[in-house]
Coordinates of C-alpha atoms in Angstrom, one line a residue:
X1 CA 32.2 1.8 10.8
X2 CA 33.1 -1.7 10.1
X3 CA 35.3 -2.6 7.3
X4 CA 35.1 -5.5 5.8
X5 CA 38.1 -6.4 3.0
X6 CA 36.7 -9.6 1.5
X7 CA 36.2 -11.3 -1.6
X8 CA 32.5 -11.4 -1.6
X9 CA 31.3 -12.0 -5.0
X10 CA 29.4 -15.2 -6.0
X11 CA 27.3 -17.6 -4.4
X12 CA 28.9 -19.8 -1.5
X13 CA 28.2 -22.5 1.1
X14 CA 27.9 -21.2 4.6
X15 CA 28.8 -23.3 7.8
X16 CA 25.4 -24.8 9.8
X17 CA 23.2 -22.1 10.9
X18 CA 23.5 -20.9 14.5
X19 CA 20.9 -21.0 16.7
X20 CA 18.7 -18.1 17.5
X21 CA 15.8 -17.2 19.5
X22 CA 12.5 -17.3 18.8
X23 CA 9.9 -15.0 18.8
X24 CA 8.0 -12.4 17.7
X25 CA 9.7 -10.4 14.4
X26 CA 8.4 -7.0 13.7
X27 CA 8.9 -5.3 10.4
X28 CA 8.9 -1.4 9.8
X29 CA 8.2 -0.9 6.2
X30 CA 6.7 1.7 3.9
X31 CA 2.7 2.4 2.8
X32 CA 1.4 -0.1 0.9
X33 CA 1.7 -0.3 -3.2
X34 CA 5.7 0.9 -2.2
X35 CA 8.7 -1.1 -2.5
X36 CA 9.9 -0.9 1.0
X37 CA 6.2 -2.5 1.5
X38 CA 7.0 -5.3 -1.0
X39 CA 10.4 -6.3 0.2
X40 CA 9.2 -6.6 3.5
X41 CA 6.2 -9.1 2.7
X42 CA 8.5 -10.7 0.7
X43 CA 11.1 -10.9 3.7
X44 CA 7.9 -11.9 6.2
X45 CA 7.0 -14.9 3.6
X46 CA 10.6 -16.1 3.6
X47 CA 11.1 -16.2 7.3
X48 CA 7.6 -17.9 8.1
X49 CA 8.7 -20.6 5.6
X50 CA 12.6 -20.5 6.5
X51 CA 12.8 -19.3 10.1
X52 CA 9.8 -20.8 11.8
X53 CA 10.5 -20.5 15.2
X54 CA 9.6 -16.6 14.4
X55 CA 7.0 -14.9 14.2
X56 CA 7.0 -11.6 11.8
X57 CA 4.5 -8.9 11.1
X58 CA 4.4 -5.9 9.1
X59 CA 4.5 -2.2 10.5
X60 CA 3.4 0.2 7.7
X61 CA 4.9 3.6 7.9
X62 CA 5.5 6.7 6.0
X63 CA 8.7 7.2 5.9
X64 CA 12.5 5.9 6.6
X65 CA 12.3 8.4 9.8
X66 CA 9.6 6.5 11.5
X67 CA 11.7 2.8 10.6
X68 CA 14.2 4.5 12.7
X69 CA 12.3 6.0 15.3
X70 CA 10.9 2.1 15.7
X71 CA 14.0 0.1 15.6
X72 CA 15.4 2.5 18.1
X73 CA 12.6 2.1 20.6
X74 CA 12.3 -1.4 20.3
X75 CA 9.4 -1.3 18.5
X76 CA 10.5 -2.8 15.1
X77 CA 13.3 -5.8 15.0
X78 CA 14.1 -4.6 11.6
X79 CA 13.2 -1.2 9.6
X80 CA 14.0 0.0 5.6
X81 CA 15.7 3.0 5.6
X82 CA 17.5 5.7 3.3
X83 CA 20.8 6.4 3.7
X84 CA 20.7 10.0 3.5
X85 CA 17.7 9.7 6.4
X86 CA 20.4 7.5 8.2
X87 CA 22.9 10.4 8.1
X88 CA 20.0 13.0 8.9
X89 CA 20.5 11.5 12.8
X90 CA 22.9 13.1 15.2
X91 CA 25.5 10.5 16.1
X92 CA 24.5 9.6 19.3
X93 CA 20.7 8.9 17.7
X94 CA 22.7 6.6 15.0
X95 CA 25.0 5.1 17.7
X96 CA 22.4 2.3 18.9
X97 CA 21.8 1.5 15.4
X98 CA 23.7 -1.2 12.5
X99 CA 22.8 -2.8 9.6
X100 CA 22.3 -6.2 7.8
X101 CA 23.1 -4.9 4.5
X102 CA 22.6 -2.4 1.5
X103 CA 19.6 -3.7 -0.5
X104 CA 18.9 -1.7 -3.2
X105 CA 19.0 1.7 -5.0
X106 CA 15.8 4.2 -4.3
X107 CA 14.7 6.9 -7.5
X108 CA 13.8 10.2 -7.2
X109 CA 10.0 10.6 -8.7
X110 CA 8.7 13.9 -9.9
X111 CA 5.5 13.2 -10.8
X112 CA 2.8 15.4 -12.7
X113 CA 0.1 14.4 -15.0
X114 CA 0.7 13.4 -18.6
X115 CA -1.3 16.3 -20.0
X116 CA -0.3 19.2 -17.4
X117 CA 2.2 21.2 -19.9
X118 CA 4.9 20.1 -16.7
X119 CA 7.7 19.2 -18.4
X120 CA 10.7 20.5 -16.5
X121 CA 11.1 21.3 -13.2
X122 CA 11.5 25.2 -13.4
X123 CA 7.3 24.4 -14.9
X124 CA 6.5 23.4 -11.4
X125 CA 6.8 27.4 -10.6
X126 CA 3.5 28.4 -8.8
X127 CA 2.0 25.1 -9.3
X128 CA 0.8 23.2 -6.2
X129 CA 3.2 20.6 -5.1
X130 CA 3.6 17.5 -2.3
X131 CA 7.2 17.2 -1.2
X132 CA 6.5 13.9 0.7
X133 CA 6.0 13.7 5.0
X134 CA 7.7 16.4 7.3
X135 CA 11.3 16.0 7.8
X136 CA 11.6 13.2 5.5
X137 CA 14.7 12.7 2.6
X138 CA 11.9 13.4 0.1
X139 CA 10.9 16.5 1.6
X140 CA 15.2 17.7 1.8
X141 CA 15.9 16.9 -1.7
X142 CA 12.6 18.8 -3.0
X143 CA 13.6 21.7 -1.5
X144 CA 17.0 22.0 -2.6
X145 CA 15.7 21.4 -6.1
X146 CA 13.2 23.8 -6.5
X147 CA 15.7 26.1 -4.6
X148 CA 18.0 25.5 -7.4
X149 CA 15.6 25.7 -10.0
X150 CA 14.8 29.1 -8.7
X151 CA 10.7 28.7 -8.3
X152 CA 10.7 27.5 -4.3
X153 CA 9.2 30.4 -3.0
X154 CA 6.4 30.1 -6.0
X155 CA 5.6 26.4 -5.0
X156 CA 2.3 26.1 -2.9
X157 CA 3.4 23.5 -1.3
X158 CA 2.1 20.4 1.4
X159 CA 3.4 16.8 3.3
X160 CA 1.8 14.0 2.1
X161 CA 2.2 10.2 1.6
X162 CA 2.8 8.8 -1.0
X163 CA -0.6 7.2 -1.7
X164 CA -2.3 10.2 -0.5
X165 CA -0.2 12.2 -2.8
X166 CA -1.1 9.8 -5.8
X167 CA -4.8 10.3 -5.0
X168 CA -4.5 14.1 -5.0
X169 CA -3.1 14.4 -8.5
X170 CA -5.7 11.5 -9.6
X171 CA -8.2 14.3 -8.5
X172 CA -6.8 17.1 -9.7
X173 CA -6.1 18.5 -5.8
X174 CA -2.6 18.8 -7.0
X175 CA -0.1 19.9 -9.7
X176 CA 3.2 17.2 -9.0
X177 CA 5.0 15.3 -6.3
X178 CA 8.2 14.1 -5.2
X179 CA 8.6 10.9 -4.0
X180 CA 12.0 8.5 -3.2
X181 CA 10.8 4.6 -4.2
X182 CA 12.2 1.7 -6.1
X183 CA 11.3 1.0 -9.6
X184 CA 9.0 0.2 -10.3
X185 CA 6.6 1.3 -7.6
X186 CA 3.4 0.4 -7.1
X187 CA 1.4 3.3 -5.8
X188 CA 2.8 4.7 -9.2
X189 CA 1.6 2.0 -11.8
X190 CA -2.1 2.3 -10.4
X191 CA -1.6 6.5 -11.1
X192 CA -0.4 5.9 -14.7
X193 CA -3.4 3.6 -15.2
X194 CA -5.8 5.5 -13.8
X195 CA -4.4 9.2 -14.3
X196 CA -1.2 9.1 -16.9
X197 CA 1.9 11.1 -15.8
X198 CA 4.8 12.3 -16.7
X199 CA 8.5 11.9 -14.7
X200 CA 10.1 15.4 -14.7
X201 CA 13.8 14.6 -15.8
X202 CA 16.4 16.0 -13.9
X203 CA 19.6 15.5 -15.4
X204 CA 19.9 19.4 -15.5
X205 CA 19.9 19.9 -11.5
X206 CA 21.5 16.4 -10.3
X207 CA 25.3 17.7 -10.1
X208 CA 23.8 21.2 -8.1
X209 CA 21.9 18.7 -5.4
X210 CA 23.7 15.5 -4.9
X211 CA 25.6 14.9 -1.7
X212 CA 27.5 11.8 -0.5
X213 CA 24.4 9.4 0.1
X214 CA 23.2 10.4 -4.3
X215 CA 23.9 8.9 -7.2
X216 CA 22.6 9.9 -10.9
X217 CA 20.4 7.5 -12.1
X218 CA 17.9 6.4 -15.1
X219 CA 14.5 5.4 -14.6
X220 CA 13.8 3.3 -17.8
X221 CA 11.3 3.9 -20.3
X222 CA 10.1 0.0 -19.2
X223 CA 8.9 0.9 -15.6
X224 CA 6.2 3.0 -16.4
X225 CA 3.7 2.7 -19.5
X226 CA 3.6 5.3 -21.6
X227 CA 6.6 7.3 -19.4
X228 CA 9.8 8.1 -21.3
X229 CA 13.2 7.6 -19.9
X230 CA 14.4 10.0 -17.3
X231 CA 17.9 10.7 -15.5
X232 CA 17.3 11.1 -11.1
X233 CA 18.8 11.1 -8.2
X234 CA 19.1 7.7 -6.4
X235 CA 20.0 6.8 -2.5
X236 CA 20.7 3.2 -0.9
X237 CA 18.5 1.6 1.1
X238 CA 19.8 -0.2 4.2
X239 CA 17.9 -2.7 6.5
X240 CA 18.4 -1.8 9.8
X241 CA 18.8 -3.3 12.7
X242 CA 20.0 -2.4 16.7
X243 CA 23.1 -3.4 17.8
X244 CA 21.7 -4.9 20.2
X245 CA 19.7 -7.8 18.3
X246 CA 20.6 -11.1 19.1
X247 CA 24.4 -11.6 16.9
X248 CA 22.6 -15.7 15.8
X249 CA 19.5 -14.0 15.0
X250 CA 21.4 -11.0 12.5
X251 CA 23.5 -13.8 11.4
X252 CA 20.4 -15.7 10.0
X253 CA 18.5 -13.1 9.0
X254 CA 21.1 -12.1 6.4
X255 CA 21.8 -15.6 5.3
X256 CA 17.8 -15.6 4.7
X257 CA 18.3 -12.4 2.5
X258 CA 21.1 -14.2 0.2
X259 CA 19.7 -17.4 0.4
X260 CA 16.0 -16.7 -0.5
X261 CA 16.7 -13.7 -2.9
X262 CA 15.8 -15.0 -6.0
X263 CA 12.6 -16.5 -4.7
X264 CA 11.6 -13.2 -2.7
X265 CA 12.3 -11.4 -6.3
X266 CA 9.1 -13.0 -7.6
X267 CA 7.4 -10.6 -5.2
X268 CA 9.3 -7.4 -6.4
X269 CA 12.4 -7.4 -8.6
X270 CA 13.8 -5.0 -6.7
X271 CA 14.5 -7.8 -4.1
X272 CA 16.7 -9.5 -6.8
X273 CA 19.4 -6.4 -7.0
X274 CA 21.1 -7.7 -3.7
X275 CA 24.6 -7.9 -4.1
X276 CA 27.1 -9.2 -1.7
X277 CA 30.0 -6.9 -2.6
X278 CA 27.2 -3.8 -2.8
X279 CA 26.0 -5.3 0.8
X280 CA 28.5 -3.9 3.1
X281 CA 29.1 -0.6 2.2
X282 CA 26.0 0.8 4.9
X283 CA 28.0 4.0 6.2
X284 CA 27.5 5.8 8.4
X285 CA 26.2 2.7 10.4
X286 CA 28.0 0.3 11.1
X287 CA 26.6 -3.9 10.0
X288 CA 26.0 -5.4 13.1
X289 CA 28.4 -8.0 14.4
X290 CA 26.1 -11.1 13.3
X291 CA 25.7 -9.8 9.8
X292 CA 29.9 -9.4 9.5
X293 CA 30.2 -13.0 10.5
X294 CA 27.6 -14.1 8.0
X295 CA 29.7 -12.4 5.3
X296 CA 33.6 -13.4 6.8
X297 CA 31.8 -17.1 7.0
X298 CA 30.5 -16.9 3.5
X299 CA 33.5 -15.1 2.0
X300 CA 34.8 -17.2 -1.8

């Protein structure tokens, strides 16, 4: 793990940007309608109008596993993933693997429709329920909850994505599902408008299920229409990167983040919680050696 003692707060001017080399930039993001999703479009917008000697795409996928599994094959330059996923890998599956920086917090969704009688999670008991794709964060955290609650082995219970998932309970197919996404997500507004739901809170059950990578958080009553306030669980999100990308091509990448936040917000506002001092805590990966320069040169 690098540490990094700096003084990182405000904005600052950075020396001339290295060279890098050019070429093709692939981007392992999320389903569409998610925030991972957004943040990446935003990030390929930025970098064909900043960074034009590149040439990024989009790689949709369901879930922080798969980012991983493409960064570390070469497949995807850069990949959104949770930190708990992250620590999920053995360490020699984490050990070609750093970061350019923590972006934002993820929420916990548990989502059931507005007029299902679901109001707390021990109501979920014999219901049908998605806990999110196989071996994913979302699917960890779900069961530890219901565990807790004590109505797992009532669930009937199947992997979905997210936008699958959201079409299910549109239909009536299911009763609720979990789902890790920032706030607000898209997927989610379309379901509200279409299908009204309800966020089970779980302020009850965060101190029985949070580990190292969770924080309690709020989802605001201003996210969703109609949805009241609820306390979650939330996780980091990292961009990742492999150590071995080019250390002038990390360094300008994450001087594109900072430098292009505020317009990139206009695509999500999730974008706009950045923060340099949040920004370098990424353990259990390390930030790669070109993002650690971009922060020592940038340092007020």
């Amino acid at each position: 793990m690098v540490l990094i003692t700096l003084g990182v707060s405000g904005a600052a001017a950075r020396p001339p940007e290295p060279a890098y080399p050019p070429g093709p930039l692939p981007i392992a993001t999320g389903d569409r309608d998610t925030v991972y999703y957004s943040y990446g479009y935003a990030m390929l917008q930025a970098i064909r109008l900043r960074m034009p000697e590149l040439s990024p795409y989009l790689i949709v996928t369901p879930s922080s596993g798969r980012n991983l599994d493409l960064v570390t094959q070469g497949r995807a330059a850069l990949g959104f993933a949770s930190a708990d996923t992250v620590d999920s890998l053995t360490p020699a599956e984490r050990s070609g693997l750093a970061t350019l920086a923590r972006l934002y917090d993820d929420y916990l969704h548990v989502v059931v429709r507005r007029g299902s009688g679901v109001r707390k999670l021990e109501d979920l008991r014999g219901r049908r329920v998605v806990f999110g794709v196989a071996d994913s964060g979302t699917e960890r955290i779900a069961e530890r909850l219901l565990h807790a609650a004590g109505v797992r082995r009532t669930v009937n219970f199947k992997r979905l994505r997210v936008d699958a998932s959201a079409d299910d309970l549109r239909n009536g197919d299911i009763d609720g599902f979990f789902f890790f996404g920032g706030v607000p997500t898209g997927r989610l507004e379309w379901l509200d408008q279409v299908r009204p739901i309800r966020l089970i809170d779980l302020a009850d059950w965060v101190p029985e299920v949070r580990s190292t990578f969770h924080s309690r958080l709020s989802i605001p009553a201003s996210a969703y229409d109609g949805v009241d306030s609820v306390t979650t669980l939330g996780v980091p999100t990292y961009l990742v990167v492999s150590k071995r990308m080019d250390p002038d091509l990390a360094y300008a990448l994450t001087a594109m983040l900072f430098e292009q936040r505020d317009t990139m917000a206009a695509v999500h506002p999730a974008v706009g919680r950045l923060d340099r001092r949040a920004a370098i805590n990424t353990y259990p990966l390390p930030l790669h050696q070109g993002a650690v320069r971009y922060y020592r040169d940038t340092h007020v």
